[in-house]
PDB file of C-alpha atoms in Angstrom:
ATOM      1  CA  MET A  91      -7.299 -35.919  10.660  1.00 47.00           C
ATOM      2  CA  TYR A  92     -10.965 -35.542  12.846  1.00 49.00           C
ATOM      3  CA  LYS A  93     -14.286 -35.601  11.106  1.00 52.00           C
ATOM      4  CA  ASN A  94     -15.831 -32.644  12.828  1.00 52.00           C
ATOM      5  CA  THR A  95     -13.046 -30.194  12.662  1.00 52.00           C
ATOM      6  CA  VAL A  96     -13.142 -27.366  10.484  1.00 53.00           C
ATOM      7  CA  VAL A  97     -10.246 -26.851   8.126  1.00 51.00           C
ATOM      8  CA  LYS A  98      -9.420 -23.235   7.044  1.00 52.00           C
ATOM      9  CA  PRO A  99      -7.045 -22.228   4.234  1.00 49.00           C
ATOM     10  CA  THR A 100      -3.882 -20.502   6.040  1.00 47.00           C
ATOM     11  CA  TYR A 101      -2.271 -18.917   3.023  1.00 48.00           C
ATOM     12  CA  THR A 102      -1.284 -19.600  -0.698  1.00 49.00           C
ATOM     13  CA  THR A 103       2.049 -20.795  -2.172  1.00 48.00           C
ATOM     14  CA  ASP A 104       3.218 -21.595  -5.520  1.00 52.00           C
ATOM     15  CA  GLY A 105      -0.436 -21.743  -6.891  1.00 53.00           C
ATOM     16  CA  TYR A 106      -1.404 -24.159  -4.078  1.00 58.00           C
ATOM     17  CA  THR A 107      -3.585 -23.389  -0.899  1.00 60.00           C
ATOM     18  CA  LEU A 108      -1.931 -24.928   2.324  1.00 63.00           C
ATOM     19  CA  HIS A 109      -4.680 -26.070   5.012  1.00 64.00           C
ATOM     20  CA  LYS A 110      -3.738 -26.494   8.553  1.00 66.00           C
ATOM     21  CA  CYS A 111      -5.934 -28.495  10.914  1.00 67.00           C
ATOM     22  CA  SER A 112      -6.106 -25.955  14.319  1.00 65.00           C
ATOM     23  CA  THR A 113      -6.744 -29.008  16.496  1.00 68.00           C
ATOM     24  CA  CYS A 114      -4.081 -31.555  15.356  1.00 69.00           C
ATOM     25  CA  GLY A 115      -1.670 -29.662  13.367  1.00 65.00           C
ATOM     26  CA  TYR A 116      -2.112 -31.815   9.904  1.00 66.00           C
ATOM     27  CA  SER A 117      -1.612 -29.556   6.994  1.00 63.00           C
ATOM     28  CA  TYR A 118      -1.796 -30.593   3.642  1.00 59.00           C
ATOM     29  CA  LYS A 119      -2.008 -28.916  -0.073  1.00 59.00           C
ATOM     30  CA  ASP A 120      -5.023 -28.464  -1.729  1.00 58.00           C
ATOM     31  CA  LYS A 121      -5.075 -28.469  -5.800  1.00 54.00           C
ATOM     32  CA  LYS A 122      -3.883 -25.342  -7.822  1.00 54.00           C
ATOM     33  CA  THR A 123      -5.931 -22.504  -7.279  1.00 48.00           C
ATOM     34  CA  SER A 124      -7.632 -21.278 -10.653  1.00 51.00           C
ATOM     35  CA  LYS A 125      -5.920 -19.182 -13.164  1.00 55.00           C
ATOM     36  CA  LEU A 126      -7.302 -16.009 -14.025  1.00 63.00           C
ATOM     37  CA  LYS A 127      -8.681 -15.952 -17.465  1.00 75.00           C
ATOM     38  CA  LEU A 128      -7.962 -13.074 -19.825  1.00 83.00           C
ATOM     39  CA  GLN A 129     -10.118 -11.668 -22.283  1.00 90.00           C
ATOM     40  CA  THR A 130      -9.242 -11.766 -25.978  1.00 92.00           C
ATOM     41  CA  PRO A 131      -8.585  -8.286 -27.179  1.00 93.00           C
ATOM     42  CA  ASN A 132     -11.458  -7.621 -29.499  1.00 93.00           C
ATOM     43  CA  GLY A 133     -11.772  -4.671 -32.252  1.00 94.00           C
ATOM     44  CA  LEU A 134      -8.755  -5.495 -34.058  1.00 96.00           C
ATOM     45  CA  THR A 135      -8.321  -2.782 -37.360  1.00 96.00           C
ATOM     46  CA  LEU A 136      -5.487  -2.598 -39.736  1.00 97.00           C
ATOM     47  CA  LYS A 137      -4.290   0.552 -41.741  1.00 97.00           C
ATOM     48  CA  SER A 138      -1.777  -0.085 -44.422  1.00 96.00           C
ATOM     49  CA  GLY A 139       0.755   2.639 -44.992  1.00 94.00           C
ATOM     50  CA  LYS A 140       4.171   2.912 -47.303  1.00 95.00           C
ATOM     51  CA  LYS A 141       6.047   0.114 -45.988  1.00 96.00           C
ATOM     52  CA  SER A 142       4.384   0.168 -42.475  1.00 97.00           C
ATOM     53  CA  LEU A 143       1.322  -1.292 -40.945  1.00 96.00           C
ATOM     54  CA  THR A 144      -0.950   0.537 -37.962  1.00 97.00           C
ATOM     55  CA  VAL A 145      -2.639  -2.183 -35.611  1.00 97.00           C
ATOM     56  CA  SER A 146      -5.141  -0.972 -33.206  1.00 97.00           C
ATOM     57  CA  TYR A 147      -7.301  -2.976 -30.885  1.00 96.00           C
ATOM     58  CA  LYS A 148      -9.654  -2.524 -27.770  1.00 95.00           C
ATOM     59  CA  LYS A 149      -8.143  -2.667 -24.587  1.00 94.00           C
ATOM     60  CA  VAL A 150      -8.701  -5.593 -22.072  1.00 92.00           C
ATOM     61  CA  ALA A 151      -9.172  -4.522 -18.432  1.00 89.00           C
ATOM     62  CA  LYS A 152      -6.844  -6.712 -16.415  1.00 87.00           C
ATOM     63  CA  ALA A 153      -4.099  -7.239 -18.700  1.00 92.00           C
ATOM     64  CA  ILE A 154      -0.706  -5.892 -18.276  1.00 93.00           C
ATOM     65  CA  GLY A 155       0.481  -5.603 -21.756  1.00 94.00           C
ATOM     66  CA  TYR A 156      -0.230  -7.069 -25.290  1.00 96.00           C
ATOM     67  CA  GLN A 157       1.625  -9.142 -27.934  1.00 96.00           C
ATOM     68  CA  VAL A 158       1.121  -8.159 -31.644  1.00 97.00           C
ATOM     69  CA  GLN A 159       1.958 -10.822 -34.076  1.00 97.00           C
ATOM     70  CA  TYR A 160       2.281 -10.385 -37.771  1.00 97.00           C
ATOM     71  CA  SER A 161       3.359 -13.077 -40.992  1.00 97.00           C
ATOM     72  CA  LEU A 162       3.175 -13.261 -44.276  1.00 97.00           C
ATOM     73  CA  LYS A 163       1.719 -16.574 -43.963  1.00 96.00           C
ATOM     74  CA  SER A 164      -1.575 -17.326 -42.583  1.00 95.00           C
ATOM     75  CA  ASN A 165      -0.754 -20.079 -40.600  1.00 95.00           C
ATOM     76  CA  PHE A 166       1.670 -17.613 -38.704  1.00 96.00           C
ATOM     77  CA  LYS A 167       4.890 -19.683 -39.520  1.00 93.00           C
ATOM     78  CA  SER A 168       8.283 -17.688 -39.321  1.00 93.00           C
ATOM     79  CA  ALA A 169       6.278 -15.010 -37.616  1.00 96.00           C
ATOM     80  CA  LYS A 170       7.321 -11.880 -35.705  1.00 97.00           C
ATOM     81  CA  THR A 171       5.977 -10.551 -32.653  1.00 97.00           C
ATOM     82  CA  VAL A 172       6.235  -7.024 -30.864  1.00 96.00           C
ATOM     83  CA  LYS A 173       5.399  -6.906 -27.323  1.00 95.00           C
ATOM     84  CA  ILE A 174       3.708  -3.730 -25.646  1.00 95.00           C
ATOM     85  CA  ASN A 175       4.339  -3.582 -22.179  1.00 94.00           C
ATOM     86  CA  LYS A 176       1.533  -1.005 -21.254  1.00 93.00           C
ATOM     87  CA  ASN A 177      -2.202  -1.540 -20.722  1.00 91.00           C
ATOM     88  CA  ALA A 178      -3.094   1.920 -22.040  1.00 92.00           C
ATOM     89  CA  THR A 179      -1.612   1.266 -25.353  1.00 92.00           C
ATOM     90  CA  THR A 180      -3.985   0.059 -27.969  1.00 93.00           C
ATOM     91  CA  LYS A 181      -2.118   1.063 -31.037  1.00 95.00           C
ATOM     92  CA  THR A 182       1.362   0.389 -32.426  1.00 96.00           C
ATOM     93  CA  THR A 183       2.816   0.915 -35.822  1.00 97.00           C
ATOM     94  CA  ILE A 184       4.942  -2.017 -37.425  1.00 97.00           C
ATOM     95  CA  LYS A 185       7.658  -0.462 -39.681  1.00 96.00           C
ATOM     96  CA  LYS A 186      10.077  -1.859 -42.157  1.00 96.00           C
ATOM     97  CA  LEU A 187       7.690  -4.077 -44.167  1.00 96.00           C
ATOM     98  CA  THR A 188       7.869  -5.351 -47.754  1.00 95.00           C
ATOM     99  CA  SER A 189       5.810  -3.337 -49.977  1.00 95.00           C
ATOM    100  CA  ASN A 190       2.979  -4.953 -52.115  1.00 96.00           C
ATOM    101  CA  LYS A 191       2.835  -8.176 -49.534  1.00 96.00           C
ATOM    102  CA  LYS A 192      -0.338  -9.357 -47.903  1.00 97.00           C
ATOM    103  CA  TYR A 193       0.406  -9.493 -43.930  1.00 97.00           C
ATOM    104  CA  TYR A 194      -1.634 -11.365 -41.523  1.00 97.00           C
ATOM    105  CA  VAL A 195      -1.987  -9.899 -37.886  1.00 97.00           C
ATOM    106  CA  ARG A 196      -3.176 -10.937 -34.607  1.00 97.00           C
ATOM    107  CA  VAL A 197      -3.206  -9.917 -30.940  1.00 97.00           C
ATOM    108  CA  ARG A 198      -3.163 -11.590 -27.338  1.00 95.00           C
ATOM    109  CA  SER A 199      -3.060  -9.923 -23.932  1.00 94.00           C
ATOM    110  CA  TYR A 200      -1.000 -11.197 -20.879  1.00 93.00           C
ATOM    111  CA  VAL A 201      -0.657 -10.794 -17.051  1.00 91.00           C
ATOM    112  CA  VAL A 202       1.898 -11.704 -14.653  1.00 87.00           C
ATOM    113  CA  GLN A 203       0.416 -14.278 -12.193  1.00 80.00           C
ATOM    114  CA  ASN A 204       2.496 -16.227  -9.831  1.00 78.00           C
ATOM    115  CA  LYS A 205       5.687 -14.958 -11.068  1.00 82.00           C
ATOM    116  CA  LYS A 206       4.775 -16.552 -14.467  1.00 85.00           C
ATOM    117  CA  ILE A 207       3.053 -15.171 -17.693  1.00 88.00           C
ATOM    118  CA  ALA A 208      -0.411 -16.026 -18.471  1.00 88.00           C
ATOM    119  CA  TYR A 209      -1.531 -15.328 -22.003  1.00 90.00           C
ATOM    120  CA  SER A 210      -5.138 -14.944 -23.455  1.00 91.00           C
ATOM    121  CA  GLU A 211      -6.095 -16.565 -26.530  1.00 93.00           C
ATOM    122  CA  TRP A 212      -5.049 -15.202 -30.009  1.00 94.00           C
ATOM    123  CA  SER A 213      -7.521 -13.000 -31.599  1.00 95.00           C
ATOM    124  CA  LYS A 214      -9.315 -13.752 -35.164  1.00 96.00           C
ATOM    125  CA  SER A 215      -6.416 -12.874 -37.671  1.00 96.00           C
ATOM    126  CA  LYS A 216      -6.773  -9.920 -40.134  1.00 97.00           C
ATOM    127  CA  ASN A 217      -5.009  -9.569 -43.079  1.00 96.00           C
ATOM    128  CA  THR A 218      -4.263  -6.387 -45.494  1.00 96.00           C
ATOM    129  CA  LYS A 219      -1.960  -5.508 -47.973  1.00 96.00           C
ATOM    130  CA  VAL A 220       1.057  -3.196 -47.267  1.00 96.00           C
ATOM    131  CA  LYS A 221       1.169  -0.092 -49.503  1.00 93.00           C
TER     132      LYS A 221
END
């Protein structure tokens, strides 16, 4: 490739930027494009009900949906996950829980990028005792 030739990216594919020299026709792939960094959902609040738990959180702007994970253990082993496919939904109720048990809950947002799902970090977990 010539030193004085200006190479501009022509198009992006599979997370790589393809460059092509206008003078000699040489093409190469540049490193992967940076991923979109999602915010972690904030404002996680829990409300205990009779064998149920209502989870609410603040909306994340660029997210497509959310995952709410709940468990009886603080390390989230054998946790169950509820997937929410709408960005506008900021509240969900988890039913069929065991009464008089402490549940730990956390939330994360996700977006589809380059035909793959990109997740944010998990929020700080909160716990409450189900009535």
